[in-house]
PDB file of C-alpha atoms in Angstrom:
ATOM      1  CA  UNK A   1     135.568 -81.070   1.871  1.00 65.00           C
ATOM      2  CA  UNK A   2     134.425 -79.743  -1.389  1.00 77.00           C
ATOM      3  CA  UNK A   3     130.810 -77.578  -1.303  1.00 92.00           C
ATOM      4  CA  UNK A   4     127.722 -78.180  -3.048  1.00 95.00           C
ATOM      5  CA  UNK A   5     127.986 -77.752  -6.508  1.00 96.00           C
ATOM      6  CA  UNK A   6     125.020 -76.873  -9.125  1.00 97.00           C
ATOM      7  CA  UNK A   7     125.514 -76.841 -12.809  1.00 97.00           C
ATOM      8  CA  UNK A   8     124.492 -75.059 -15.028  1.00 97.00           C
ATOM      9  CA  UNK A   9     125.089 -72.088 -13.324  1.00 96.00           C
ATOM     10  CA  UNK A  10     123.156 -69.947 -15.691  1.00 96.00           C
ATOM     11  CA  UNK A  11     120.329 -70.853 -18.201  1.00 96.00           C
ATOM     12  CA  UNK A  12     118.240 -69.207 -20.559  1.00 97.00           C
ATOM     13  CA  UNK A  13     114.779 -70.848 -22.247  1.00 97.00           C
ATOM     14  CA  UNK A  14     112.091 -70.296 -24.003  1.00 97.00           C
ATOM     15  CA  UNK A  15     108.520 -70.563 -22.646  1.00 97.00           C
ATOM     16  CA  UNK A  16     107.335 -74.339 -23.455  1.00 97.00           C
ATOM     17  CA  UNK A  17     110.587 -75.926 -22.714  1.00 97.00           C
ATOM     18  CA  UNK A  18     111.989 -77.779 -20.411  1.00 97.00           C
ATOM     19  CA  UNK A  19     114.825 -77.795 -18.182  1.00 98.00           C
ATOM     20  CA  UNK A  20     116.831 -79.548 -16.238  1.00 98.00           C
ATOM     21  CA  UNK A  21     119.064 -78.345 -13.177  1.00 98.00           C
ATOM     22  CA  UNK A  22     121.866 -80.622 -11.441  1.00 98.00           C
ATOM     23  CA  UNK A  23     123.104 -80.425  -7.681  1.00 98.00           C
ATOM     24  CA  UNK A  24     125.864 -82.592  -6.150  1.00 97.00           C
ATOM     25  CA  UNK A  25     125.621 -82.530  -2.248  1.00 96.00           C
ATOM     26  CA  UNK A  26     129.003 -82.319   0.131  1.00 94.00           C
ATOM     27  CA  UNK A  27     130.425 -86.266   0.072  1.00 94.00           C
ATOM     28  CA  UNK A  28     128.439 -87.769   2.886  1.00 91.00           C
ATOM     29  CA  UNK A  29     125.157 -85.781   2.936  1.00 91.00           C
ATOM     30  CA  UNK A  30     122.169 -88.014   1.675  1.00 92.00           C
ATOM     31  CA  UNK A  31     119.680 -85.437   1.476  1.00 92.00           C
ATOM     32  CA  UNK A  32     119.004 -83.048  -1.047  1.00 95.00           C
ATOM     33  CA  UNK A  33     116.803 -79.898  -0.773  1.00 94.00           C
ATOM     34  CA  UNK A  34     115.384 -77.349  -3.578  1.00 96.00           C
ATOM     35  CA  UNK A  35     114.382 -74.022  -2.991  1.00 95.00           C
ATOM     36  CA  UNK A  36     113.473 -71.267  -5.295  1.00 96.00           C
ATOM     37  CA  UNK A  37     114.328 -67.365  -5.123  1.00 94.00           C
ATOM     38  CA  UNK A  38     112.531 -64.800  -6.604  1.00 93.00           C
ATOM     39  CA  UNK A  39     112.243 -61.075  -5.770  1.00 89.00           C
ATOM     40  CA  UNK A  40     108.505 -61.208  -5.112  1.00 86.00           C
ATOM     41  CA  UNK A  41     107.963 -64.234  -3.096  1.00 87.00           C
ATOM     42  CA  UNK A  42     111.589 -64.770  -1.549  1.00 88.00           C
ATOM     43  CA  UNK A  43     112.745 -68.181  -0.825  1.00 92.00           C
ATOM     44  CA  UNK A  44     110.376 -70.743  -1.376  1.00 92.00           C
ATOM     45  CA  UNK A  45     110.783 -74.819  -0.758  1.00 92.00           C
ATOM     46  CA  UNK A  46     110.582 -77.272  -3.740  1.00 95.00           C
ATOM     47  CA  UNK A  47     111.096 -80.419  -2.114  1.00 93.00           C
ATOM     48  CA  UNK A  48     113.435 -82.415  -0.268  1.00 93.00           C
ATOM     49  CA  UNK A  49     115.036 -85.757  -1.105  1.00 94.00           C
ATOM     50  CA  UNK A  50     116.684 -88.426   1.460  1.00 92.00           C
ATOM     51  CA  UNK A  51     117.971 -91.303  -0.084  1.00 92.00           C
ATOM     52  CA  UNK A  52     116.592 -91.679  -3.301  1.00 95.00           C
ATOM     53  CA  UNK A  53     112.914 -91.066  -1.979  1.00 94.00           C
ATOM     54  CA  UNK A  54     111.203 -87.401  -2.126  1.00 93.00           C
ATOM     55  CA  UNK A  55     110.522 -87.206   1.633  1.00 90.00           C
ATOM     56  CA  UNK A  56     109.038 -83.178   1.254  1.00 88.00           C
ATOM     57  CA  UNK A  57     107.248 -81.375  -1.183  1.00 90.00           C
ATOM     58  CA  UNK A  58     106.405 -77.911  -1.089  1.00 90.00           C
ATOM     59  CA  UNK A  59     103.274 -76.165  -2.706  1.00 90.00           C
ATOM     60  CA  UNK A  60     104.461 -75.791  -6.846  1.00 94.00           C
ATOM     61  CA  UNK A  61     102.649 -77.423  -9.359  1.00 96.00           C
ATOM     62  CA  UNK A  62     103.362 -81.065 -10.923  1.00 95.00           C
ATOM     63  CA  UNK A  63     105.602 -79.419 -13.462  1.00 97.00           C
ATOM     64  CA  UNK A  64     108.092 -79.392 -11.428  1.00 97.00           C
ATOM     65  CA  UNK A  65     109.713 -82.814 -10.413  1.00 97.00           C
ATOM     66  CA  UNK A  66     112.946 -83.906  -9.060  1.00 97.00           C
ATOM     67  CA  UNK A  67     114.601 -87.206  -8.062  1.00 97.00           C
ATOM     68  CA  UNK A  68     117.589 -88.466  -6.262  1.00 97.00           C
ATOM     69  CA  UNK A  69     120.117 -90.900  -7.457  1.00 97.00           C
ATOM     70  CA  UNK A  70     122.467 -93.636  -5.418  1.00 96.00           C
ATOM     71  CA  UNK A  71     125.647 -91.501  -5.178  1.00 94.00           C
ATOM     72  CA  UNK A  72     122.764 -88.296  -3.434  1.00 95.00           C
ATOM     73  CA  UNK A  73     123.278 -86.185  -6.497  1.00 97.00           C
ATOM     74  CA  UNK A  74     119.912 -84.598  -7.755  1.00 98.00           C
ATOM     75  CA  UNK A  75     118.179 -82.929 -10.478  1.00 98.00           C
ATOM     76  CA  UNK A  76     114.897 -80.947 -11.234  1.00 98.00           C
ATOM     77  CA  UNK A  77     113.264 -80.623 -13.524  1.00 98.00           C
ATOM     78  CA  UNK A  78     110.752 -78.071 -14.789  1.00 97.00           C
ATOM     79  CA  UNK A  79     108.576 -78.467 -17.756  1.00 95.00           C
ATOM     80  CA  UNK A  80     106.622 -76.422 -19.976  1.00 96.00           C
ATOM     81  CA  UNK A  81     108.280 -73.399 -18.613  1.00 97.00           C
ATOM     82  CA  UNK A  82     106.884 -70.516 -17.909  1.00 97.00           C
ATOM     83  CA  UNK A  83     107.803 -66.456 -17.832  1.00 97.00           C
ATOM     84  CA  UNK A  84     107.009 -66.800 -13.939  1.00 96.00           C
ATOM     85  CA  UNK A  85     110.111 -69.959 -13.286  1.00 97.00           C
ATOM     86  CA  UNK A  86     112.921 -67.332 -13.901  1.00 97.00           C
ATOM     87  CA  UNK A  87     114.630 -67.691 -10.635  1.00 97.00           C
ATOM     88  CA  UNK A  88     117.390 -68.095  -8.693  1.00 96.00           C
ATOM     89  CA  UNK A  89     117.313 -72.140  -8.015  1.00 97.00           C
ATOM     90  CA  UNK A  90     119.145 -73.297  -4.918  1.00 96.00           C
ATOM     91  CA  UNK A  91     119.828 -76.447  -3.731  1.00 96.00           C
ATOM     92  CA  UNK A  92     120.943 -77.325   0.249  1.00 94.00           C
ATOM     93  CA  UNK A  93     122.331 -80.767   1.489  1.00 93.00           C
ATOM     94  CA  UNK A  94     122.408 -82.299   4.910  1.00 90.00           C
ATOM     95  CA  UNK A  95     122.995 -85.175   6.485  1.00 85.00           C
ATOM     96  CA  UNK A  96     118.961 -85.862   6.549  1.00 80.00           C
ATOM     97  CA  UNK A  97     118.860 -87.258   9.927  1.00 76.00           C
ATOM     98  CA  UNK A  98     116.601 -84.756  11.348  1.00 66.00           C
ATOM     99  CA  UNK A  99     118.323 -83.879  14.454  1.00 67.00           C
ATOM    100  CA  UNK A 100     117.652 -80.073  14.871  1.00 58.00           C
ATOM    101  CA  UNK A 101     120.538 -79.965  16.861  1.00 63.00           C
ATOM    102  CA  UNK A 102     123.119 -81.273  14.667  1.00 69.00           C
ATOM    103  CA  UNK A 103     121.372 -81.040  11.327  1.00 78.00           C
ATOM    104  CA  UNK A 104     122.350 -77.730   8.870  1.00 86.00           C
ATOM    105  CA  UNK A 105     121.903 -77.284   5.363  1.00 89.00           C
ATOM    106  CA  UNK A 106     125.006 -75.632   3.164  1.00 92.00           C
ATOM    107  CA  UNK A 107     123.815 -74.420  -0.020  1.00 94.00           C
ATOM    108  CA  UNK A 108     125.184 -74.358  -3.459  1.00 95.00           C
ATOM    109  CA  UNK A 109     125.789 -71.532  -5.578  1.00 95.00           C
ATOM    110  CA  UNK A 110     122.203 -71.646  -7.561  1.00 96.00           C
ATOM    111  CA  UNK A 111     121.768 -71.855 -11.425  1.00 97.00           C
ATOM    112  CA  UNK A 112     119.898 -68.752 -12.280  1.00 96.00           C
ATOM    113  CA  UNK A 113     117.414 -69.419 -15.118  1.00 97.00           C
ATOM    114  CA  UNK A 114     115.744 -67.085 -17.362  1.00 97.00           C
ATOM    115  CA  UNK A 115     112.617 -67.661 -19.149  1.00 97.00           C
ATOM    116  CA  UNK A 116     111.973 -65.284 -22.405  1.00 96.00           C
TER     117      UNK A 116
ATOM    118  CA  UNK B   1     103.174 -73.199  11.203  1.00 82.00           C
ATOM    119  CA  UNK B   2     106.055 -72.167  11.977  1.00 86.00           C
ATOM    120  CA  UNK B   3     107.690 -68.741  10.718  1.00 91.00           C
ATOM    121  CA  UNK B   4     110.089 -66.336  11.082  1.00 95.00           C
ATOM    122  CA  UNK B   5     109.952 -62.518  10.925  1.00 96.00           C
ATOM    123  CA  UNK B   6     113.127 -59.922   9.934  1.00 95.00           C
ATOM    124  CA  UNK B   7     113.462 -56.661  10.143  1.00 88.00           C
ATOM    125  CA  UNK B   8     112.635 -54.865   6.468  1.00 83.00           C
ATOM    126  CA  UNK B   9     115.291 -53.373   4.950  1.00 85.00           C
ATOM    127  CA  UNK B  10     117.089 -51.848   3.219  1.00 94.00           C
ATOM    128  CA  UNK B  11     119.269 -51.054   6.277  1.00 96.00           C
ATOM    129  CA  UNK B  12     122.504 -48.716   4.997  1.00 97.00           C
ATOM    130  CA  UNK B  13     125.128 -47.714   7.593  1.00 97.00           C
ATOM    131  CA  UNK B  14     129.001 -46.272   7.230  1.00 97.00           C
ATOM    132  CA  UNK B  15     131.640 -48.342   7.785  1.00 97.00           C
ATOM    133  CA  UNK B  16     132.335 -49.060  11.177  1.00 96.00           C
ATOM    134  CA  UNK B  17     128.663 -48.347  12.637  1.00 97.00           C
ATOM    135  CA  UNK B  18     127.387 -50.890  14.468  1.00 97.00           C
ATOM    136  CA  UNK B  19     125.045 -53.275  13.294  1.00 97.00           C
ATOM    137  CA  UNK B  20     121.526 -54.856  14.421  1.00 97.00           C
ATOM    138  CA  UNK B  21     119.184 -57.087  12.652  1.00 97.00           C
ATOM    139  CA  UNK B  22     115.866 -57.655  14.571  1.00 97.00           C
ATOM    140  CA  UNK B  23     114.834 -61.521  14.082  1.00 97.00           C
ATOM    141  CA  UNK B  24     111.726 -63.121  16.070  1.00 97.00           C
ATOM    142  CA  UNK B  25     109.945 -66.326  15.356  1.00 96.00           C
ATOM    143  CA  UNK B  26     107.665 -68.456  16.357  1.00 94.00           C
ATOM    144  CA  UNK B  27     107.647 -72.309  16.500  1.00 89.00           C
ATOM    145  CA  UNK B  28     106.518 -75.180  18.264  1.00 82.00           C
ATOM    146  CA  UNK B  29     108.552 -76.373  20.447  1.00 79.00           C
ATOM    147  CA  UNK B  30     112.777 -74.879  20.644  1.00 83.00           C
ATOM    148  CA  UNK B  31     113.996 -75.164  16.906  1.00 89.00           C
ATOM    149  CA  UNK B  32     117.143 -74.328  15.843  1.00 90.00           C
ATOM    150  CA  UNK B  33     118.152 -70.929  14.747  1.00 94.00           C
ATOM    151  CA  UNK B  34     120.243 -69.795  11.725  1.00 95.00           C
ATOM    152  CA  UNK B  35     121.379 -66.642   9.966  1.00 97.00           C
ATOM    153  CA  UNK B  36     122.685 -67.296   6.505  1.00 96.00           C
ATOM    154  CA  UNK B  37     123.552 -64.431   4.124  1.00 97.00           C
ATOM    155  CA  UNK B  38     123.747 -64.007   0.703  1.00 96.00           C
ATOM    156  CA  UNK B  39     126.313 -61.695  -1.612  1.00 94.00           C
ATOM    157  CA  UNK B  40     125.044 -60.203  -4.591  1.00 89.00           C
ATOM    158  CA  UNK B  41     125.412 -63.178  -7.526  1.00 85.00           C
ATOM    159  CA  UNK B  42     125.950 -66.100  -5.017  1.00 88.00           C
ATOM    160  CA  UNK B  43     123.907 -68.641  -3.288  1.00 91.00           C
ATOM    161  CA  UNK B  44     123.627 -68.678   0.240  1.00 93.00           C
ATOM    162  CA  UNK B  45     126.033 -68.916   3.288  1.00 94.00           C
ATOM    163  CA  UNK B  46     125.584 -70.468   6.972  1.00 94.00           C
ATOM    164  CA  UNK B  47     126.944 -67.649   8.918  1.00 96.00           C
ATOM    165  CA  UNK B  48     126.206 -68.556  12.061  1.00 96.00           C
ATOM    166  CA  UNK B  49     123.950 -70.709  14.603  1.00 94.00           C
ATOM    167  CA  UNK B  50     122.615 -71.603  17.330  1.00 94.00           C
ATOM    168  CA  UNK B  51     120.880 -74.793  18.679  1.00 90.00           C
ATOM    169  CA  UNK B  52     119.256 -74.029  22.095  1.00 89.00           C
ATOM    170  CA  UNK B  53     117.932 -71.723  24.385  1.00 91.00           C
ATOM    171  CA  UNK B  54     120.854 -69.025  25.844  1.00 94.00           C
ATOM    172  CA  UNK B  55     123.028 -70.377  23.245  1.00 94.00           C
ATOM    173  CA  UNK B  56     125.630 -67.638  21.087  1.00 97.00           C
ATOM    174  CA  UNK B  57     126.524 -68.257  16.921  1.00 96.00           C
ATOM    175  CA  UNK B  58     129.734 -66.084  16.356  1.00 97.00           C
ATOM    176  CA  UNK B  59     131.386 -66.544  12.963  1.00 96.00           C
ATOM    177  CA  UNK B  60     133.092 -63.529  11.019  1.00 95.00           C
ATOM    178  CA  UNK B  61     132.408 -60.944  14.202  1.00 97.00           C
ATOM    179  CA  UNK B  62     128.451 -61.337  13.976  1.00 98.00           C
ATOM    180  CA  UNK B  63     126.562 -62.594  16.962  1.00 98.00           C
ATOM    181  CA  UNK B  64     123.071 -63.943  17.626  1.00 98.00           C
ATOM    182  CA  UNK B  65     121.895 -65.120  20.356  1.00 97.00           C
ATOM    183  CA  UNK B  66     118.874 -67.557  21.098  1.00 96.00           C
ATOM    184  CA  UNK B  67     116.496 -66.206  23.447  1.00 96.00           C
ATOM    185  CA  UNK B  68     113.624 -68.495  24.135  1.00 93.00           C
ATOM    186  CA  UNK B  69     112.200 -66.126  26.524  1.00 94.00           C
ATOM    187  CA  UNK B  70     111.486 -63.147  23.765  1.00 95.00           C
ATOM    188  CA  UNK B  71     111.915 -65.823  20.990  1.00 95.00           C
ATOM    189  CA  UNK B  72     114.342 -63.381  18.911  1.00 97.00           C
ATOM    190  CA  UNK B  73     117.180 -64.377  17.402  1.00 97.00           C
ATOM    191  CA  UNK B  74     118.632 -60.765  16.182  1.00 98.00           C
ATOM    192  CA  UNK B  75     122.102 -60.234  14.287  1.00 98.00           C
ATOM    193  CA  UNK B  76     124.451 -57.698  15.824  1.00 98.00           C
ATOM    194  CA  UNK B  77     128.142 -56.748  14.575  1.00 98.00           C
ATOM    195  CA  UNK B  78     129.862 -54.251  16.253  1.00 96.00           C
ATOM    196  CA  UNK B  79     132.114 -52.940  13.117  1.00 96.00           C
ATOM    197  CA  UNK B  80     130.803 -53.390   9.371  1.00 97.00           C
ATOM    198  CA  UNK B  81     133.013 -52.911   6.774  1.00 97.00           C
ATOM    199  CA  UNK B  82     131.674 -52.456   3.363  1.00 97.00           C
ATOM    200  CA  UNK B  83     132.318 -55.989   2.496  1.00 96.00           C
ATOM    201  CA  UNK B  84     129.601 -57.159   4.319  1.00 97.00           C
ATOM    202  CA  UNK B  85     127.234 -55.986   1.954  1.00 96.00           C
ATOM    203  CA  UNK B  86     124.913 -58.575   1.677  1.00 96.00           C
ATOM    204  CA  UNK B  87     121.351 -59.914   2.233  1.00 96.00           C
ATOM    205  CA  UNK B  88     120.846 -61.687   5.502  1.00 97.00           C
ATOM    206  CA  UNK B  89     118.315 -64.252   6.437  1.00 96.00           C
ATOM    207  CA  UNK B  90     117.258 -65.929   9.474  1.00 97.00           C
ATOM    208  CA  UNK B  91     116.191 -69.113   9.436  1.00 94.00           C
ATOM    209  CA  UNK B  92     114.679 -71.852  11.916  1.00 91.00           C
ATOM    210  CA  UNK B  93     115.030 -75.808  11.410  1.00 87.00           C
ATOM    211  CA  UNK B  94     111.696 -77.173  13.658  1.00 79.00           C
ATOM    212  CA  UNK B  95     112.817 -79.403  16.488  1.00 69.00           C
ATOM    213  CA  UNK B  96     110.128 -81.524  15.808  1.00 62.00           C
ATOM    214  CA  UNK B  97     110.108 -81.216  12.626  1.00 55.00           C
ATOM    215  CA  UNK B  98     109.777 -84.431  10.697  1.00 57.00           C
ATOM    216  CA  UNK B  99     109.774 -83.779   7.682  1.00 56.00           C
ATOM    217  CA  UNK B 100     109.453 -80.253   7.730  1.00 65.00           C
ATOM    218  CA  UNK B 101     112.297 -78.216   5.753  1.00 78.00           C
ATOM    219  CA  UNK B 102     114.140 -74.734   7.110  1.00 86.00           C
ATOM    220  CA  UNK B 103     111.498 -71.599   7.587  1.00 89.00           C
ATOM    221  CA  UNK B 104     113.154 -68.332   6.027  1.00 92.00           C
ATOM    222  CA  UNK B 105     112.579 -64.958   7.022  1.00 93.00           C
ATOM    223  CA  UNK B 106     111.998 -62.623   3.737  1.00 93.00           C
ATOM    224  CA  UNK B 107     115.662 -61.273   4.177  1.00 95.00           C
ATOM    225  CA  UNK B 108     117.437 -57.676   5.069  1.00 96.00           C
ATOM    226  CA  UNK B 109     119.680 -56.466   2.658  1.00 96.00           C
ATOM    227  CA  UNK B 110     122.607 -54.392   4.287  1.00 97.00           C
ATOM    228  CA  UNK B 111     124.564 -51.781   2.361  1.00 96.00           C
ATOM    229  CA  UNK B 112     128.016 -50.613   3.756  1.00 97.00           C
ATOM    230  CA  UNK B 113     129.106 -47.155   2.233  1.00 97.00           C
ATOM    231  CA  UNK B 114     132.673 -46.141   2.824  1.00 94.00           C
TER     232      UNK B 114
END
């Protein structure tokens, strides 16, 4: 079975722009996570997506948005970047049903984005 | 809330030391327990789990295993080789956790010098 996949894999903006970051889960999972890493504050949850519906949200501001097509790929999307976005951006699928005892997220490879 | 508390690194050892990483947590109820690690450059890898109380991960030679009774989770190897320089994070998945995504610990980087 093929991993998650993220593209691009690297980025680099300019404050006041917008980006967009793409993650294609392992055939079968139907839910989509976001984290972000930094240095400073570690790994820190976006939101999560289960079939086509944002079922999670962590605490970031309303730039950053997401959705969730038919076929469980996803993108972000972060506007009016700022210096503070440069991160590591990693995305996690599951099979979304919740069961702690069969549930685990695999993660992608991250697109690192730079904001000068 | 939930949360999860690692050891601070950086931990260095030579190659062929053994290896602990101290993990605790604290949840409601019995959550699931992971370690995942991460090579410089790359995302992040399940190395190993475990879903209940008593229960052992294994993958690669690392160990962990769930005890409900201390509520650790701690990461032991008994020969590192300098390829497993890495961070390492544990993580818990909330057994009741509706909606409520994986809790990270702030990660342990490991360096293996020859």
């Amino acid at each position: 079975k093929a991993g998650v996949t993220q593209t691009p894999r690297y980025l680099i903006k300019t404050r006041g722009q917008q980006v967009t970051l793409s993650c294609s889960p392992i055939s079968g999972h139907r839910s989509v996570s976001w984290y972000q890493q930094t240095p400073g504050q570690g790994l820190q949850f976006l939101f999560e997506y289960f079939s086509e519906t944002q079922r999670n949200k962590g605490n970031f501001p309303g730039r950053f948005s997401g959705r969730q097509f038919s076929n469980s790929r996803s993108e972000m999307n972060v506007s009016t970047l700022e210096l503070g976005d440069s991160a590591l951006y990693l995305c996690a699928s599951s099979s979304g049903l919740m069961d702690a005892s069969t549930d685990t997220q695999y993660f992608g490879p991250g697109t690192r984005l730079t904001v000068l | 809330g939930d949360s999860v508390t690692q050891m601070e690194g950086p931990v260095t050892l030579s190659e062929e030391a053994f290896l602990t990483i101290n993990c605790t947590y604290t949840a409601t109820g019995y959550p699931s327990l992971f370690w995942y690690v991460q090579y410089p450059g790359e995302g992040l890898q399940l190395l190993l789990k475990a879903t209940k109380a008593d229960d052992k991960g294994s993958n690669k030679g690392f160990e962990a295993t769930y005890r409900k009774e201390t509520t650790s989770f701690h990461l032991e190897k008994g020969s590192v080789q300098v390829s497993d320089s890495a961070v390492y994070f544990c993580a818990l998945f909330p057994r009741n956790s509706g909606n409520t995504p994986l809790v990270f610990g702030k990660g342990t980087r490991l360096s293996v010098i020859a």
